[in-house]
Coordinates of C-alpha atoms and ligand atoms in Angstrom, one line a residue:
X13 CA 146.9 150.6 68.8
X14 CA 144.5 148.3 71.0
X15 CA 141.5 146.6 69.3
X16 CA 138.5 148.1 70.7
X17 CA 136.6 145.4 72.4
X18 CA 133.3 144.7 71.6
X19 CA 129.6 145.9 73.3
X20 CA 128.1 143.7 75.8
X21 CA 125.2 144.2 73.0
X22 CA 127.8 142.8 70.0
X23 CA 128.5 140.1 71.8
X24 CA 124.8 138.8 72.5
X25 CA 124.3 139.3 69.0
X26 CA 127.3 137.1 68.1
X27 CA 126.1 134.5 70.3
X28 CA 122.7 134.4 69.7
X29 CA 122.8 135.5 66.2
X30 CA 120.0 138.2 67.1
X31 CA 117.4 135.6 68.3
X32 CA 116.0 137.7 71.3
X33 CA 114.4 134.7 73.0
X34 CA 112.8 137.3 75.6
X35 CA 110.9 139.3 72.6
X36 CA 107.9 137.2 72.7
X37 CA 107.6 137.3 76.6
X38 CA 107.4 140.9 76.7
X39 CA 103.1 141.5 76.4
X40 CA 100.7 139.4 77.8
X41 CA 98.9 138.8 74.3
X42 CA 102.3 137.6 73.0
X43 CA 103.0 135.2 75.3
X44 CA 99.2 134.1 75.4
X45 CA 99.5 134.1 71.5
X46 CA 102.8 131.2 71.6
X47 CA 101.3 129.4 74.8
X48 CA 102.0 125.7 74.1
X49 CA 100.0 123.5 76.4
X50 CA 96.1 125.1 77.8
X51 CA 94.9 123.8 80.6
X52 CA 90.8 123.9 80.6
X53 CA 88.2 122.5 82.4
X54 CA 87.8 119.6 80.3
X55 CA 91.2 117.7 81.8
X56 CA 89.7 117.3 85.1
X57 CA 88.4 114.7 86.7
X58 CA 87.5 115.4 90.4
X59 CA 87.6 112.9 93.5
X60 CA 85.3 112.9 96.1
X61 CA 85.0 111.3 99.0
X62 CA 81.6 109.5 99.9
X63 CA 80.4 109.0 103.7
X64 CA 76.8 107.3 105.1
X65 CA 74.8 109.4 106.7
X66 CA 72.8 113.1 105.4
X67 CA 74.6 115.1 107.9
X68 CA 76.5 118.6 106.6
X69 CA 80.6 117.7 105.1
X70 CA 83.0 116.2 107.1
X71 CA 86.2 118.5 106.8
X72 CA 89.1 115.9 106.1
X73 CA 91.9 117.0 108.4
X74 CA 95.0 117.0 106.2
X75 CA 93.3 117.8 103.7
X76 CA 92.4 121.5 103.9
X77 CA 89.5 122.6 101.8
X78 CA 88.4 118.9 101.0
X79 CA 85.4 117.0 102.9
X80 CA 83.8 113.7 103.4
X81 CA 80.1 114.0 101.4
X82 CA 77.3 112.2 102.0
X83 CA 75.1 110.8 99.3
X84 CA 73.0 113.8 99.2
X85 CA 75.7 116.1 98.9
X86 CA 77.6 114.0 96.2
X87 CA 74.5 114.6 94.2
X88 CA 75.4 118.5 94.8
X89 CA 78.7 118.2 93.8
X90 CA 77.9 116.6 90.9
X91 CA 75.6 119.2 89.8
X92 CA 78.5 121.9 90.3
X93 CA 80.8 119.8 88.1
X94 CA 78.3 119.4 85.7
X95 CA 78.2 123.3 85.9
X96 CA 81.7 123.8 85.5
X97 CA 81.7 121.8 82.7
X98 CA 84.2 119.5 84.6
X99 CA 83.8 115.5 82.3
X100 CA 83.9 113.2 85.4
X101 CA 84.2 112.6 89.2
X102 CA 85.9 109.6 90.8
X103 CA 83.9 108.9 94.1
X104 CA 86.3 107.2 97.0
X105 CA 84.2 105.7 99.9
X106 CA 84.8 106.1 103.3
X107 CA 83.6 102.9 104.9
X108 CA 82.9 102.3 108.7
X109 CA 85.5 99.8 110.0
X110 CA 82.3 97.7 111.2
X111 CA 81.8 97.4 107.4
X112 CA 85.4 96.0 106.7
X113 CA 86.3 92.3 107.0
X114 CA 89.6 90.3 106.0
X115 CA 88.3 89.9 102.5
X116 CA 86.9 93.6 101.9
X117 CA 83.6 91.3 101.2
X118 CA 81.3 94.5 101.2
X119 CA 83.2 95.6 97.9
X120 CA 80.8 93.3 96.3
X121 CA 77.3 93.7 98.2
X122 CA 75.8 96.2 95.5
X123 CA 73.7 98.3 97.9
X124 CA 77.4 99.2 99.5
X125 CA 78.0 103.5 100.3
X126 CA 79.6 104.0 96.7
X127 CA 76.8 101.8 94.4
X128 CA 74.5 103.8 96.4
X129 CA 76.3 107.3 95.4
X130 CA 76.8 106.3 91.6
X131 CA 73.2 105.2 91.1
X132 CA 71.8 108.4 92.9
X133 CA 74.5 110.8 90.7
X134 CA 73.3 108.8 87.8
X135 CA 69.9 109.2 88.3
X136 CA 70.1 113.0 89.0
X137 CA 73.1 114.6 86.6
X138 CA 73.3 111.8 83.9
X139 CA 75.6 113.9 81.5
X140 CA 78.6 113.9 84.8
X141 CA 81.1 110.6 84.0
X142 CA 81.4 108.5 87.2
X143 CA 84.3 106.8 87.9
X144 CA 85.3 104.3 90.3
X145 CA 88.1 102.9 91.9
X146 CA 89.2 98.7 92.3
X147 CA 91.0 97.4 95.1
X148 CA 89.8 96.1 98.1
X149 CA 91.6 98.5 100.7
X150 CA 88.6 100.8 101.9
X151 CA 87.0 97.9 102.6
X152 CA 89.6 95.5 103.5
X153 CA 90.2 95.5 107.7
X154 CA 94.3 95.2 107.2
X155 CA 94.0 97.9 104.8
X156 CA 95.8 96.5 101.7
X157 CA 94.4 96.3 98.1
X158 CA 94.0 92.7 97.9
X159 CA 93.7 89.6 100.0
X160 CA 96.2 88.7 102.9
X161 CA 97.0 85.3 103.3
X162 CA 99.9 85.7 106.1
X163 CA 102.0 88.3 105.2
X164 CA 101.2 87.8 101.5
X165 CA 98.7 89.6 99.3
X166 CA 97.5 86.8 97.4
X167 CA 97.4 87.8 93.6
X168 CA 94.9 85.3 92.0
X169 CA 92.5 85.0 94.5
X170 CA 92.9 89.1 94.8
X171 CA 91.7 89.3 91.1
X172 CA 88.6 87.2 91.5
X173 CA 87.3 89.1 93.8
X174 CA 88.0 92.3 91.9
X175 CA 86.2 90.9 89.0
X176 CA 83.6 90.8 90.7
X177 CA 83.8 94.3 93.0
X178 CA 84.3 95.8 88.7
X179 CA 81.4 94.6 87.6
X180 CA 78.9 95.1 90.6
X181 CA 80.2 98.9 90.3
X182 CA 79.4 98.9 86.7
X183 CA 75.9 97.7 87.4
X184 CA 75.2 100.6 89.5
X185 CA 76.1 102.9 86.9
X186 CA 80.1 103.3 86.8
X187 CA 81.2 105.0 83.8
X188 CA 84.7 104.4 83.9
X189 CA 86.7 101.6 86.6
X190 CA 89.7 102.4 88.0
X191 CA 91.6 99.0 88.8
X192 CA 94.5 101.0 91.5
X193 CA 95.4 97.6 92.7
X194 CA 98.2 96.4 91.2
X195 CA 97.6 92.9 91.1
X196 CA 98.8 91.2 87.8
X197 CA 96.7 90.6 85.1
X198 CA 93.8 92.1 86.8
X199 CA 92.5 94.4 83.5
X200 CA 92.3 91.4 81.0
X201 CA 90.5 89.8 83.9
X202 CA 88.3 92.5 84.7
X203 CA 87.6 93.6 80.8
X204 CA 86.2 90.2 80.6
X205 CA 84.1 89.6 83.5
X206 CA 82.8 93.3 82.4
X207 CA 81.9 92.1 78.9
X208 CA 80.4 88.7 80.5
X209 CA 77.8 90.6 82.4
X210 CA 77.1 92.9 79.5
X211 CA 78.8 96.0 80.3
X212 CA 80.9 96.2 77.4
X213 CA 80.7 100.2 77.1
X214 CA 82.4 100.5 80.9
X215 CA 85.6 102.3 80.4
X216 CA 88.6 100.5 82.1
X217 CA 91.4 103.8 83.3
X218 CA 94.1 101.9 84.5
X219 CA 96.5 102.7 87.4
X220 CA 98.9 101.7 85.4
X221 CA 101.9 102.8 87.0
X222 CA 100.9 103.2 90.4
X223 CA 104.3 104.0 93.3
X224 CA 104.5 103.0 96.4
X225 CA 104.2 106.6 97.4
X226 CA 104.5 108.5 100.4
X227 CA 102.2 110.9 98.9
X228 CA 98.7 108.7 100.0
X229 CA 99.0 109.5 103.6
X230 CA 96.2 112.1 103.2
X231 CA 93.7 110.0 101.1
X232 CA 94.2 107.2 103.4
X233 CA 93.0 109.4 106.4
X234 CA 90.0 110.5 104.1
X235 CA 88.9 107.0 103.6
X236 CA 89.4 105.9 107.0
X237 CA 92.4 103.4 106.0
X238 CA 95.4 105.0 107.4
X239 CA 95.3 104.0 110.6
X240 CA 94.7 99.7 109.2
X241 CA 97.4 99.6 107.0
X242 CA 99.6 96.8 108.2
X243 CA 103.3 96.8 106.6
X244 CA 103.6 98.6 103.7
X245 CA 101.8 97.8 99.5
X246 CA 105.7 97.6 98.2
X247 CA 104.9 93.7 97.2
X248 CA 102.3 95.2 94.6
X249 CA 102.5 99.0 94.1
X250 CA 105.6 100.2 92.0
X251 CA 109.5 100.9 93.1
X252 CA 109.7 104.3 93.2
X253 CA 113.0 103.6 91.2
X254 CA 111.6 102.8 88.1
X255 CA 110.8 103.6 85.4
X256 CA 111.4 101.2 82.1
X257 CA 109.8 99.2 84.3
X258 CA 106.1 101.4 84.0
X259 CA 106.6 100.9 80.5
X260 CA 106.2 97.2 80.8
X261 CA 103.2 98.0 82.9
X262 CA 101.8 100.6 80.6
X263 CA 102.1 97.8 77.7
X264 CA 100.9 95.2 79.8
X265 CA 97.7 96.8 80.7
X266 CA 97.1 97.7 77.1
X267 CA 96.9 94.5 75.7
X268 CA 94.7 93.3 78.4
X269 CA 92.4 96.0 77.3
X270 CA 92.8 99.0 79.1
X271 CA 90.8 102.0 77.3
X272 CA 93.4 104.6 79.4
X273 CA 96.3 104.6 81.4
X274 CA 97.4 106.5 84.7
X275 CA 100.6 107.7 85.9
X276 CA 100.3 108.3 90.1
X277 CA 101.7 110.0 91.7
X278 CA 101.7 113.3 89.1
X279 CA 104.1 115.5 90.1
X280 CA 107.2 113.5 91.0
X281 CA 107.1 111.5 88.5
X282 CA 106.6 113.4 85.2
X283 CA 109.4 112.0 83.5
X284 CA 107.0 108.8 83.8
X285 CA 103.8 110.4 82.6
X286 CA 105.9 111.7 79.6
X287 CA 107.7 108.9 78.3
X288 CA 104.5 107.0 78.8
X289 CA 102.5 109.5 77.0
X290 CA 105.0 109.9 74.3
X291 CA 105.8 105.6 74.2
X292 CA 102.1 104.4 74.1
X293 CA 100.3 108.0 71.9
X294 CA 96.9 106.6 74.5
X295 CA 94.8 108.4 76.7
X296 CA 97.2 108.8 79.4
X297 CA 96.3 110.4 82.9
X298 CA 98.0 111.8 86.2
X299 CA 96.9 111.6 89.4
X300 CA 97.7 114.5 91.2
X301 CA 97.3 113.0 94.9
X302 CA 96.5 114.1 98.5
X303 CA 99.9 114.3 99.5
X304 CA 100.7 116.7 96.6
X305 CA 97.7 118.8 97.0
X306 CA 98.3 118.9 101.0
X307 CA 101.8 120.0 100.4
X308 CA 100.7 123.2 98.7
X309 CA 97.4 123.7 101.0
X310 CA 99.7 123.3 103.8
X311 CA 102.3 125.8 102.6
X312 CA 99.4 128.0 101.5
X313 CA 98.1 127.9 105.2
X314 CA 101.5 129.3 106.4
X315 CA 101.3 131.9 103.4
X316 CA 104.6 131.0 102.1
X317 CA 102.8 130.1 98.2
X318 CA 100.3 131.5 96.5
X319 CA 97.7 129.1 96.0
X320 CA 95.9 129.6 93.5
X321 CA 99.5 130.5 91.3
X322 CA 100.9 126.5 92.5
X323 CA 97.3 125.2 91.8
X324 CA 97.6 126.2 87.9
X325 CA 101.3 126.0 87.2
X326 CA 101.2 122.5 88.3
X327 CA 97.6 121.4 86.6
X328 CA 99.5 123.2 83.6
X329 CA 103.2 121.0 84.1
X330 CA 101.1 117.7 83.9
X331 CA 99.9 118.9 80.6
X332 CA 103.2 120.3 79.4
X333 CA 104.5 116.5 80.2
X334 CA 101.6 114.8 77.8
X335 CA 98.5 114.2 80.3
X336 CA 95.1 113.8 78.4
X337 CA 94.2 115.1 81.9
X338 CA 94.3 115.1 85.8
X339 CA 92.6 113.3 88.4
X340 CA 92.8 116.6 91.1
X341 CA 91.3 117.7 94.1
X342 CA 91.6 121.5 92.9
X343 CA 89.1 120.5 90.4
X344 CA 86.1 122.5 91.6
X345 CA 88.3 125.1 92.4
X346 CA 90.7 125.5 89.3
X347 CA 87.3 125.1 87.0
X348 CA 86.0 127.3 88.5
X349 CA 88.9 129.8 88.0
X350 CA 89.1 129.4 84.4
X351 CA 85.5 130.3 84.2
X352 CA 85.5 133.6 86.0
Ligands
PBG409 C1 93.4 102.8 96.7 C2 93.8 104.2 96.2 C3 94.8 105.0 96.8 C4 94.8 106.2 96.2 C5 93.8 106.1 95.1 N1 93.3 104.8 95.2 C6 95.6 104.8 98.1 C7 96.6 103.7 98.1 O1 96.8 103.0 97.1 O2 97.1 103.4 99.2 C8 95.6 107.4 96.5 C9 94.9 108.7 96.1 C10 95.6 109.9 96.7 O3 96.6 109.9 97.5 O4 95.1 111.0 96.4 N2 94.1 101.7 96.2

């Protein structure tokens, strides 16, 4: 006589021991009710892109759904994040290349497009954070982040004049500076030329680890520096490779006195953002970038995804991974999802 062999259902048992992993993914409420990680407007911060001029948005080419704003229109903008209940924007100037010299010098007049933009969002929608970027590129005529002396960006000298591009930023009303450079040492530097000219409430959120990336492409047509960029920012921005070595970074800009920390790109690098997150237990960010958010608008433009589906489940992954929150350009639109 021949054993009779077990169910399919006997077997799951055995090997699971009865734990039906699928019983609390089977009503909406249930899965809602063990939901780990809830993305809400709160975790955004939203850049925009400044221009001169009061005429209506410019659309930025590869960037579907996202436009160059005047002044006037920033002030909008702001308003509608204040609305949404979205914390801060991150303003991004384009400048014209009239403006840009070899030594981004209009980074420190404080009447330049983005001073302009912070004291006039200030002034209207005080409760929206403002944060701005460091680095010389948008106004820099080769393009890079710092000063070119030959083929070198110079790191010192690059510093100095960051210092000073920090601090004239802060004057106008900047909430929160984003040093995105890359130069060494440049947040101790910058903490302290803050605290010199008595802006020692400015946040410092530091692009901490920042890649070289091909994922910029689409923000460096927004700000007008694409199309400058001589060689490439490998001999300052991160090797792609890496990652102990964004912990050194990370731990670097900390005990300069960075308030936060970034991880950019977001997406491809979430192993980054988590160990980061989980090594350091600080405000730690992602920066979900142009070339991410083009990917899906472009895919979405084809209708092969689902838009508004990729926008969340991703907002949602940098959370999973440990983001305190997300620098997006589906800000506006996933806030206001989550409210409706
Ligand atoms: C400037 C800066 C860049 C981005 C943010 N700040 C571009 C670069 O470093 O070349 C990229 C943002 C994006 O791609 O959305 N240093």
């Amino acid at each position: 006589m021949t054993a009779e062999r077990p169910s399919i259902t006997d077997r799951i048992d055995a090997a699971t021991g009865g734990m039906r992993l699928r019983r609390l993914r089977q009503a909406d409420w249930s899965r809602r009710l063990v939901r780990e990680t809830q993305l809400s407007p709160a975790d955004l911060i939203w850049p925009i892109f400044v221009r001169e001029g009061s005429d209506a948005p410019q659309p930025v080419e590869s960037m579907p759904g996202v436009s160059r704003l005047s002044v006037e229109h920033c002030v909008e903008a702001a308003k509608r994040a204040r609305d949404l209940a979205i914390p801060v924007i991150a303003l991004f100037p384009y400048t014209n290349p009239s403006l840009r010299d070899e030594t981004g010098s209009e980074a420190l007049n404080p009447d330049n497009l983005v001073c302009r933009a912070t004291r006039a969002i200030k002034a209207a929608v005080p409760e929206v954070g403002i944060m701005c970027d460091v680095a010389l590129d948008p106004y820099t005529s080769h393009g890079h982040d710092g000063v070119m002396v030959g083929e070198c960006i110079v790191n010192d000298e690059s510093v100095e004049l960051l210092c000073r591009q920090a601090v004239v930023q802060a004057e106008a009303g900047c909430d929160i500076i984003g040093p995105s450079d890359m130069m060494d040492g440049r947040v101790g530097c910058i903490r302290g030329a803050l605290d010199d000219a008595g802006c020692r409430d400015t946040m410092i959120m530091a692009y901490s680890a920042k890649y070289a990336s091909a994922f910029y492409g689409p923000f460096r047509d927004a700000v007008g520096s694409g199309g400058m960029l001589k060689g490439d920012k490998r001999t300052y921005q991160m090797d792609y490779a890496n990652s102990d070595e964004a912990v050194r970074e990370a731990a670097q800009d900390l005990a300069e006195g960075a308030d936060m920390i970034m991880v950019k790109p977001g997406l491809p690098y979430l192993d980054v953002l988590a160990r980061l997150a989980r090594e350091f237990a600080v405000p730690t960010f992602a920066y979900q970038t142009s070339g991410e958010y083009s990917m899906i608008m472009a895919a979405v433009g084809n209708g092969w995804l689902d838009g508004d589906k990729a926008m969340v489940e991703t907002l949602t992954a940098y959370k999973r991974a440990g983001a305190s929150g997300i620098l997006t350009y589906f800000s506006p639109k996933v806030a206001a999802m989550m409210r409706g």
